[in-house]
Tab-separated table of C-alpha atoms (C1' of nucleotides) in Angstrom:
chain	number	residue	atom	x	y	z
A	75	UNK	CA	0.000	0.000	0.000
A	76	UNK	CA	1.807	3.019	-1.213
A	77	UNK	CA	2.393	5.567	1.506
A	78	UNK	CA	4.963	8.349	1.237
A	79	UNK	CA	8.113	6.145	1.053
A	80	UNK	CA	6.610	3.889	-1.613
A	81	UNK	CA	5.352	6.807	-3.699
A	82	UNK	CA	8.755	8.476	-3.420
A	83	UNK	CA	10.456	5.250	-4.535
A	84	UNK	CA	8.116	5.009	-7.516
A	85	UNK	CA	8.847	8.646	-8.343
A	86	UNK	CA	12.602	8.100	-8.327
A	87	UNK	CA	12.261	5.066	-10.579
A	88	UNK	CA	10.072	6.932	-13.027
A	89	UNK	CA	12.512	9.821	-13.225
A	90	UNK	CA	15.191	7.380	-14.337
A	91	UNK	CA	12.921	5.543	-16.743
A	92	UNK	CA	10.780	8.146	-18.499
A	93	UNK	CA	11.971	11.688	-17.829
A	94	UNK	CA	12.159	13.714	-21.073
A	95	UNK	CA	10.210	11.128	-23.044
A	96	UNK	CA	7.573	12.408	-25.449
A	97	UNK	CA	4.085	10.950	-25.605
A	98	UNK	CA	2.866	9.637	-28.931
A	99	UNK	CA	-0.496	8.381	-27.764
A	100	UNK	CA	-2.485	7.864	-24.587
A	101	UNK	CA	-5.035	5.107	-24.299
A	102	UNK	CA	-7.406	4.862	-21.372
A	103	UNK	CA	-8.753	1.340	-21.063
A	104	UNK	CA	-10.699	1.848	-17.856
A	105	UNK	CA	-12.237	5.359	-17.883
A	106	UNK	CA	-13.127	5.580	-14.189
A	107	UNK	CA	-9.439	5.976	-13.336
A	108	UNK	CA	-9.563	9.426	-14.929
A	109	UNK	CA	-11.105	12.367	-13.112
A	110	UNK	CA	-12.660	14.643	-15.706
A	111	UNK	CA	-13.172	14.141	-19.419
A	112	UNK	CA	-11.391	11.026	-20.696
A	113	UNK	CA	-11.241	12.106	-24.332
A	114	UNK	CA	-9.686	15.408	-23.327
A	115	UNK	CA	-7.205	13.599	-21.094
A	116	UNK	CA	-5.990	11.487	-24.016
A	117	UNK	CA	-5.888	14.350	-26.504
A	118	UNK	CA	-4.207	16.940	-24.316
A	119	UNK	CA	-1.275	14.655	-23.572
A	120	UNK	CA	-0.610	13.943	-27.229
A	121	UNK	CA	2.868	15.217	-28.152
A	122	UNK	CA	3.724	16.384	-24.612
A	123	UNK	CA	7.023	15.506	-22.997
A	124	UNK	CA	7.744	14.803	-19.348
A	125	UNK	CA	9.790	17.654	-17.896
A	126	UNK	CA	9.899	16.478	-14.295
A	127	UNK	CA	8.134	14.238	-11.829
A	128	UNK	CA	7.339	15.557	-8.373
A	129	UNK	CA	5.558	14.319	-5.303
A	130	UNK	CA	3.364	15.866	-2.648
A	131	UNK	CA	2.304	13.540	0.158
A	132	UNK	CA	1.121	10.379	-1.559
A	133	UNK	CA	0.444	12.182	-4.848
A	134	UNK	CA	2.653	11.934	-7.908
A	135	UNK	CA	2.912	15.061	-10.066
A	136	UNK	CA	3.921	14.504	-13.687
A	137	UNK	CA	4.926	17.866	-15.136
A	138	UNK	CA	4.650	18.106	-18.906
A	139	UNK	CA	5.698	20.900	-21.203
A	140	UNK	CA	3.199	23.633	-22.075
A	141	UNK	CA	2.136	24.018	-18.457
A	142	UNK	CA	0.320	20.747	-18.036
A	143	UNK	CA	0.477	18.523	-14.942
A	144	UNK	CA	-0.963	15.095	-14.289
A	145	UNK	CA	-1.821	14.351	-10.668
A	146	UNK	CA	-1.786	10.635	-9.919
A	147	UNK	CA	-2.874	8.871	-6.736
A	148	UNK	CA	-2.057	5.169	-6.486
A	149	UNK	CA	-4.468	4.605	-3.585
A	150	UNK	CA	-4.035	0.990	-2.543
A	151	UNK	CA	-2.598	-1.012	-5.402
A	152	UNK	CA	-1.698	1.351	-8.235
A	153	UNK	CA	1.591	0.648	-10.010
A	154	UNK	CA	3.524	2.019	-12.948
A	155	UNK	CA	5.514	-0.157	-15.321
A	156	UNK	CA	7.679	0.859	-18.259
A	157	UNK	CA	7.715	-1.698	-21.076
A	158	UNK	CA	8.318	-2.024	-24.776
A	159	UNK	CA	5.073	-1.695	-26.716
A	160	UNK	CA	5.884	-5.120	-28.152
A	161	UNK	CA	5.473	-6.820	-24.786
A	162	UNK	CA	2.052	-8.289	-24.014
A	163	UNK	CA	-0.108	-6.270	-21.623
A	164	UNK	CA	-0.165	-7.312	-18.009
A	165	UNK	CA	-3.532	-8.068	-16.458
A	166	UNK	CA	-5.139	-5.012	-14.770
A	167	UNK	CA	-3.489	-2.451	-17.048
A	168	UNK	CA	-5.881	0.500	-17.212
A	169	UNK	CA	-4.003	3.373	-18.844
A	170	UNK	CA	-1.213	3.269	-21.443
A	171	UNK	CA	1.076	6.172	-22.262
A	172	UNK	CA	2.931	5.337	-25.450
A	173	UNK	CA	6.146	7.236	-26.145
A	174	UNK	CA	7.651	8.109	-29.522
A	175	UNK	CA	10.624	5.795	-28.819
A	176	UNK	CA	8.362	2.729	-28.732
A	177	UNK	CA	8.323	2.297	-24.959
A	178	UNK	CA	5.205	2.573	-22.843
A	179	UNK	CA	4.298	3.727	-19.370
A	180	UNK	CA	1.564	1.397	-18.138
A	181	UNK	CA	-0.693	2.104	-15.196
A	182	UNK	CA	-1.665	-1.123	-13.495
A	183	UNK	CA	-4.153	-1.366	-10.637
A	184	UNK	CA	-5.736	-4.630	-9.485
A	185	UNK	CA	-8.418	-2.860	-7.487
A	186	UNK	CA	-8.969	0.115	-9.820
A	187	UNK	CA	-8.943	2.507	-6.866
A	188	UNK	CA	-6.229	4.837	-8.181
A	189	UNK	CA	-7.066	8.176	-9.803
A	190	UNK	CA	-5.447	10.474	-12.375
A	191	UNK	CA	-6.295	14.032	-13.233
A	192	UNK	CA	-4.900	16.394	-15.820
A	193	UNK	CA	-4.702	20.038	-14.863
A	194	UNK	CA	-2.848	23.239	-15.722
A	195	UNK	CA	0.380	23.359	-13.733
A	196	UNK	CA	-0.476	26.783	-12.333
A	197	UNK	CA	-3.741	25.405	-10.957
A	198	UNK	CA	-2.197	22.433	-9.188
A	199	UNK	CA	-2.137	24.182	-5.840
A	200	UNK	CA	-5.834	24.946	-6.135
A	201	UNK	CA	-6.908	21.327	-6.414
A	202	UNK	CA	-8.826	20.919	-3.145
A	203	UNK	CA	-7.171	17.652	-2.265
A	204	UNK	CA	-3.716	19.158	-2.607
A	205	UNK	CA	-4.472	22.579	-1.178
A	206	UNK	CA	-5.528	21.145	2.169
A	207	UNK	CA	-2.551	18.818	2.456
A	208	UNK	CA	-0.449	19.198	5.598
A	209	UNK	CA	3.322	19.783	5.675
A	210	UNK	CA	5.740	17.538	3.815
A	211	UNK	CA	7.452	15.575	6.623
A	212	UNK	CA	10.837	15.210	4.920
A	213	UNK	CA	11.130	18.770	3.623
A	214	UNK	CA	11.939	20.784	6.753
A	215	UNK	CA	8.352	22.053	6.607
A	216	UNK	CA	7.106	19.830	9.354
A	217	UNK	CA	7.581	22.147	12.321
A	218	UNK	CA	7.151	21.099	15.919
A	219	UNK	CA	5.231	24.239	16.905
A	220	UNK	CA	2.693	23.657	14.136
A	221	UNK	CA	2.355	19.983	15.009
A	222	UNK	CA	1.771	20.774	18.689
A	223	UNK	CA	-0.842	23.334	17.746
A	224	UNK	CA	-2.630	20.991	15.370
A	225	UNK	CA	-2.823	18.198	17.935
A	226	UNK	CA	-3.995	20.516	20.691
A	227	UNK	CA	-7.239	21.022	18.805
A	228	UNK	CA	-7.974	17.322	18.371
A	229	UNK	CA	-9.764	15.305	20.976
A	230	UNK	CA	-9.882	12.136	18.932
A	231	UNK	CA	-7.418	9.266	19.059
A	232	UNK	CA	-3.920	9.980	17.786
A	233	UNK	CA	-4.001	7.080	15.305
A	234	UNK	CA	-6.684	8.531	12.988
A	235	UNK	CA	-5.121	11.983	13.457
A	236	UNK	CA	-1.883	10.650	11.965
A	237	UNK	CA	-3.851	9.316	9.001
A	238	UNK	CA	-5.423	12.753	8.482
A	239	UNK	CA	-3.442	14.130	5.531
A	240	UNK	CA	-4.169	17.716	6.531
A	241	UNK	CA	-2.176	17.263	9.759
A	242	UNK	CA	0.924	15.828	8.114
A	243	UNK	CA	1.141	14.479	4.573
A	244	UNK	CA	2.125	10.956	3.628
A	245	UNK	CA	1.455	8.611	6.539
A	246	UNK	CA	-0.782	5.583	5.987
A	247	UNK	CA	-1.848	2.684	8.136
A	248	UNK	CA	1.501	0.891	8.270
A	249	UNK	CA	3.754	3.809	9.202
A	250	UNK	CA	1.160	5.264	11.577
A	251	UNK	CA	1.277	2.071	13.653
A	252	UNK	CA	5.066	1.946	13.453
A	253	UNK	CA	5.737	5.517	14.585
A	254	UNK	CA	3.327	5.104	17.510
A	255	UNK	CA	5.204	2.000	18.651
A	256	UNK	CA	8.542	3.766	18.238
A	257	UNK	CA	7.231	6.684	20.309
A	258	UNK	CA	5.614	4.399	22.941
A	259	UNK	CA	2.234	6.033	22.429
A	260	UNK	CA	-1.028	4.075	22.604
A	261	UNK	CA	-3.028	4.528	19.370
A	262	UNK	CA	-6.178	5.403	21.317
A	263	UNK	CA	-4.537	8.255	23.233
A	264	UNK	CA	-6.535	11.433	22.606
A	265	UNK	CA	-4.291	13.692	20.521
A	266	UNK	CA	-4.749	16.642	22.883
A	267	UNK	CA	-3.561	14.576	25.858
A	268	UNK	CA	-0.068	14.121	24.470
A	269	UNK	CA	2.662	16.074	26.222
A	270	UNK	CA	4.938	18.390	24.224
A	271	UNK	CA	7.744	15.910	24.870
A	272	UNK	CA	5.676	13.068	23.415
A	273	UNK	CA	4.700	15.144	20.389
A	274	UNK	CA	8.309	16.114	19.841
A	275	UNK	CA	9.373	12.469	19.982
A	276	UNK	CA	6.530	11.444	17.686
A	277	UNK	CA	7.558	14.070	15.137
A	278	UNK	CA	11.171	12.920	15.255
A	279	UNK	CA	10.157	9.286	14.800
A	280	UNK	CA	7.933	10.178	11.828
A	281	UNK	CA	10.844	11.909	10.102
A	282	UNK	CA	13.323	9.185	10.994
A	283	UNK	CA	11.045	6.306	10.040
A	284	UNK	CA	9.955	7.761	6.700
A	285	UNK	CA	13.564	8.602	5.844
A	286	UNK	CA	14.667	5.058	6.628
A	287	UNK	CA	11.771	3.592	4.653
A	288	UNK	CA	12.608	5.701	1.601
A	289	UNK	CA	16.213	4.529	1.860
A	290	UNK	CA	14.980	0.914	1.931
A	291	UNK	CA	12.835	1.421	-1.161
A	292	UNK	CA	9.569	1.253	0.761
A	293	UNK	CA	7.571	-1.561	2.324
A	294	UNK	CA	6.139	-4.462	0.316
A	295	UNK	CA	3.317	-6.109	2.248
A	296	UNK	CA	0.973	-7.590	-0.271
A	297	UNK	CA	1.818	-6.362	-3.693
A	298	UNK	CA	3.708	-3.093	-3.838
A	299	UNK	CA	6.594	-2.814	-6.308
A	300	UNK	CA	8.321	0.202	-7.756
A	301	UNK	CA	8.531	1.122	-11.437
A	302	UNK	CA	11.317	-1.435	-11.889
A	303	UNK	CA	9.023	-4.089	-10.369
A	304	UNK	CA	11.343	-4.316	-7.387
A	305	UNK	CA	9.940	-5.019	-3.943
A	306	UNK	CA	10.844	-2.774	-1.027
A	307	UNK	CA	12.943	-3.947	1.882
A	308	UNK	CA	11.413	-2.057	4.767
A	309	UNK	CA	8.907	-4.815	5.668
A	310	UNK	CA	11.817	-6.484	7.490
A	311	UNK	CA	12.127	-3.435	9.728
A	312	UNK	CA	8.494	-3.316	10.836
A	313	UNK	CA	7.898	-3.739	14.552
A	314	UNK	CA	4.135	-3.994	14.928
A	315	UNK	CA	2.280	-3.908	11.609
A	316	UNK	CA	1.076	-7.427	10.776
A	317	UNK	CA	2.878	-8.852	13.830
A	318	UNK	CA	-0.149	-9.526	16.023
A	319	UNK	CA	0.482	-12.575	18.230
A	320	UNK	CA	4.246	-12.173	17.984
A	321	UNK	CA	6.394	-10.846	20.830
A	322	UNK	CA	7.139	-7.138	21.063
A	323	UNK	CA	10.761	-6.620	20.057
A	324	UNK	CA	11.269	-4.293	23.006
A	325	UNK	CA	9.573	-6.074	25.907
A	326	UNK	CA	8.377	-9.484	24.688
A	327	UNK	CA	4.680	-8.803	25.306
A	328	UNK	CA	2.384	-10.145	22.609
A	329	UNK	CA	1.507	-7.573	19.916
A	330	UNK	CA	-2.217	-6.964	19.762
A	331	UNK	CA	-4.419	-6.016	16.816
A	332	UNK	CA	-7.501	-3.899	17.418
A	333	UNK	CA	-9.757	-1.709	15.325
A	334	UNK	CA	-9.390	2.054	15.662
A	335	UNK	CA	-11.602	4.286	13.548
A	336	UNK	CA	-12.363	1.191	11.462
A	337	UNK	CA	-8.706	0.547	10.696
A	338	UNK	CA	-6.609	-2.431	11.688
A	339	UNK	CA	-4.273	-1.136	14.396
A	340	UNK	CA	-1.277	-2.969	15.849
A	341	UNK	CA	0.454	-2.100	19.110
A	342	UNK	CA	2.190	-3.403	22.209
A	343	UNK	CA	-0.171	-3.201	25.200
A	344	UNK	CA	2.797	-3.024	27.573
A	345	UNK	CA	5.050	-0.448	25.897
A	346	UNK	CA	2.252	1.750	24.614
A	347	UNK	CA	0.033	3.116	27.374
A	348	UNK	CA	-2.768	5.643	27.111
A	349	UNK	CA	-1.949	9.045	28.610
A	350	UNK	CA	-4.777	10.286	30.800
B	247	DT	C1'	-21.997	-15.540	0.243
B	248	DT	C1'	-19.335	-13.176	3.587
B	249	DT	C1'	-15.435	-10.984	5.164
B	250	DC	C1'	-11.351	-8.434	4.749
B	251	DT	C1'	-8.254	-4.909	2.963
B	252	DT	C1'	-7.160	1.097	2.983
B	253	DG	C1'	-7.320	6.055	1.471
B	254	DT	C1'	-10.419	9.424	0.746
B	255	DT	C1'	-14.893	11.613	0.425
B	256	DT	C1'	-19.403	12.198	1.976
B	257	DT	C1'	-22.974	12.347	5.255
B	258	DC	C1'	-24.953	13.366	9.423
B	259	DA	C1'	-25.388	14.395	14.357
B	260	DG	C1'	-24.171	17.399	17.874
C	34	DA	C1'	-18.587	26.842	11.807
C	35	DC	C1'	-16.633	23.308	13.412
C	36	DT	C1'	-15.584	18.345	15.172
C	37	DG	C1'	-15.763	13.723	14.835
C	38	DA	C1'	-17.921	9.371	14.057
C	39	DA	C1'	-19.574	6.446	10.751
C	40	DA	C1'	-20.762	5.081	6.305
C	41	DA	C1'	-19.862	4.962	1.489
C	42	DC	C1'	-17.022	3.790	-2.207
C	43	DA	C1'	-13.648	1.852	-5.040
C	44	DA	C1'	-12.975	-4.027	-6.542
C	45	DG	C1'	-10.975	-8.241	-5.897
C	46	DA	C1'	-9.060	-12.283	-3.078
C	47	DA	C1'	-9.832	-15.917	-0.031
DNA sequence: TTTCTTGTTTTCAG
DNA sequence: ACTGAAAACAAGAA
């Protein structure tokens, strides 16, 4: 499930594989992937070349010439592959970007949850989804004072607050559980009950963990691969996610899985206590 | 057939 | 006007 480190790994792969390539033809096989008019999407990209590929939170930003940007969200299972047009299509390929050199960028998504949207580059910041996004945790924008202030106004459990992309961008279910374990914070702790020291530690662990996960090429749990079809390596560094029933690596207590805000949530009931 | 999976949006109550 | 809880939604695997 692509969270920030996986999306960043995909981005880096795509930069190596398709930067500066020019599109000959775009074919949308499954229209629902595209937000907006599908015919326009295909036509507007004709002849455009990829100037750069950026990322904001979990969103990929493909910047084309002539002021055009494609925003792409992989949601749960979206993947990009780069193949020769001669190679047979993989199952679950929904959008094909054919380049003038005969290679293709293929968007593959088993669950069809991912979304793409074409927009003028100057309007990118106005897209509601992106405009509301919280600070980028690895960009020196994620300031402690802001984080403390944000959490002070939230009475709900810290776990869903970490998943709220307007608080900080890029965390998903896996890393949320991991940073809470690293910070010894119970996922049900009301966000406004955390001490400044706890919030400071939590912020540091978020930055450290995401940095380490990017360096490891992300986490492959079920199906994630990067644009080279390589799995990540960070799943070997997980401490709680998917480890219910196994001993906590810090204290030996059995890791427990509960449901918090309808999400599977893993934690150590001994190390992680609720602050009252 | 039912259950499970997650990120995001929508809906509704307070 | 805001919070937050819950449901909806996307679709397939087991």
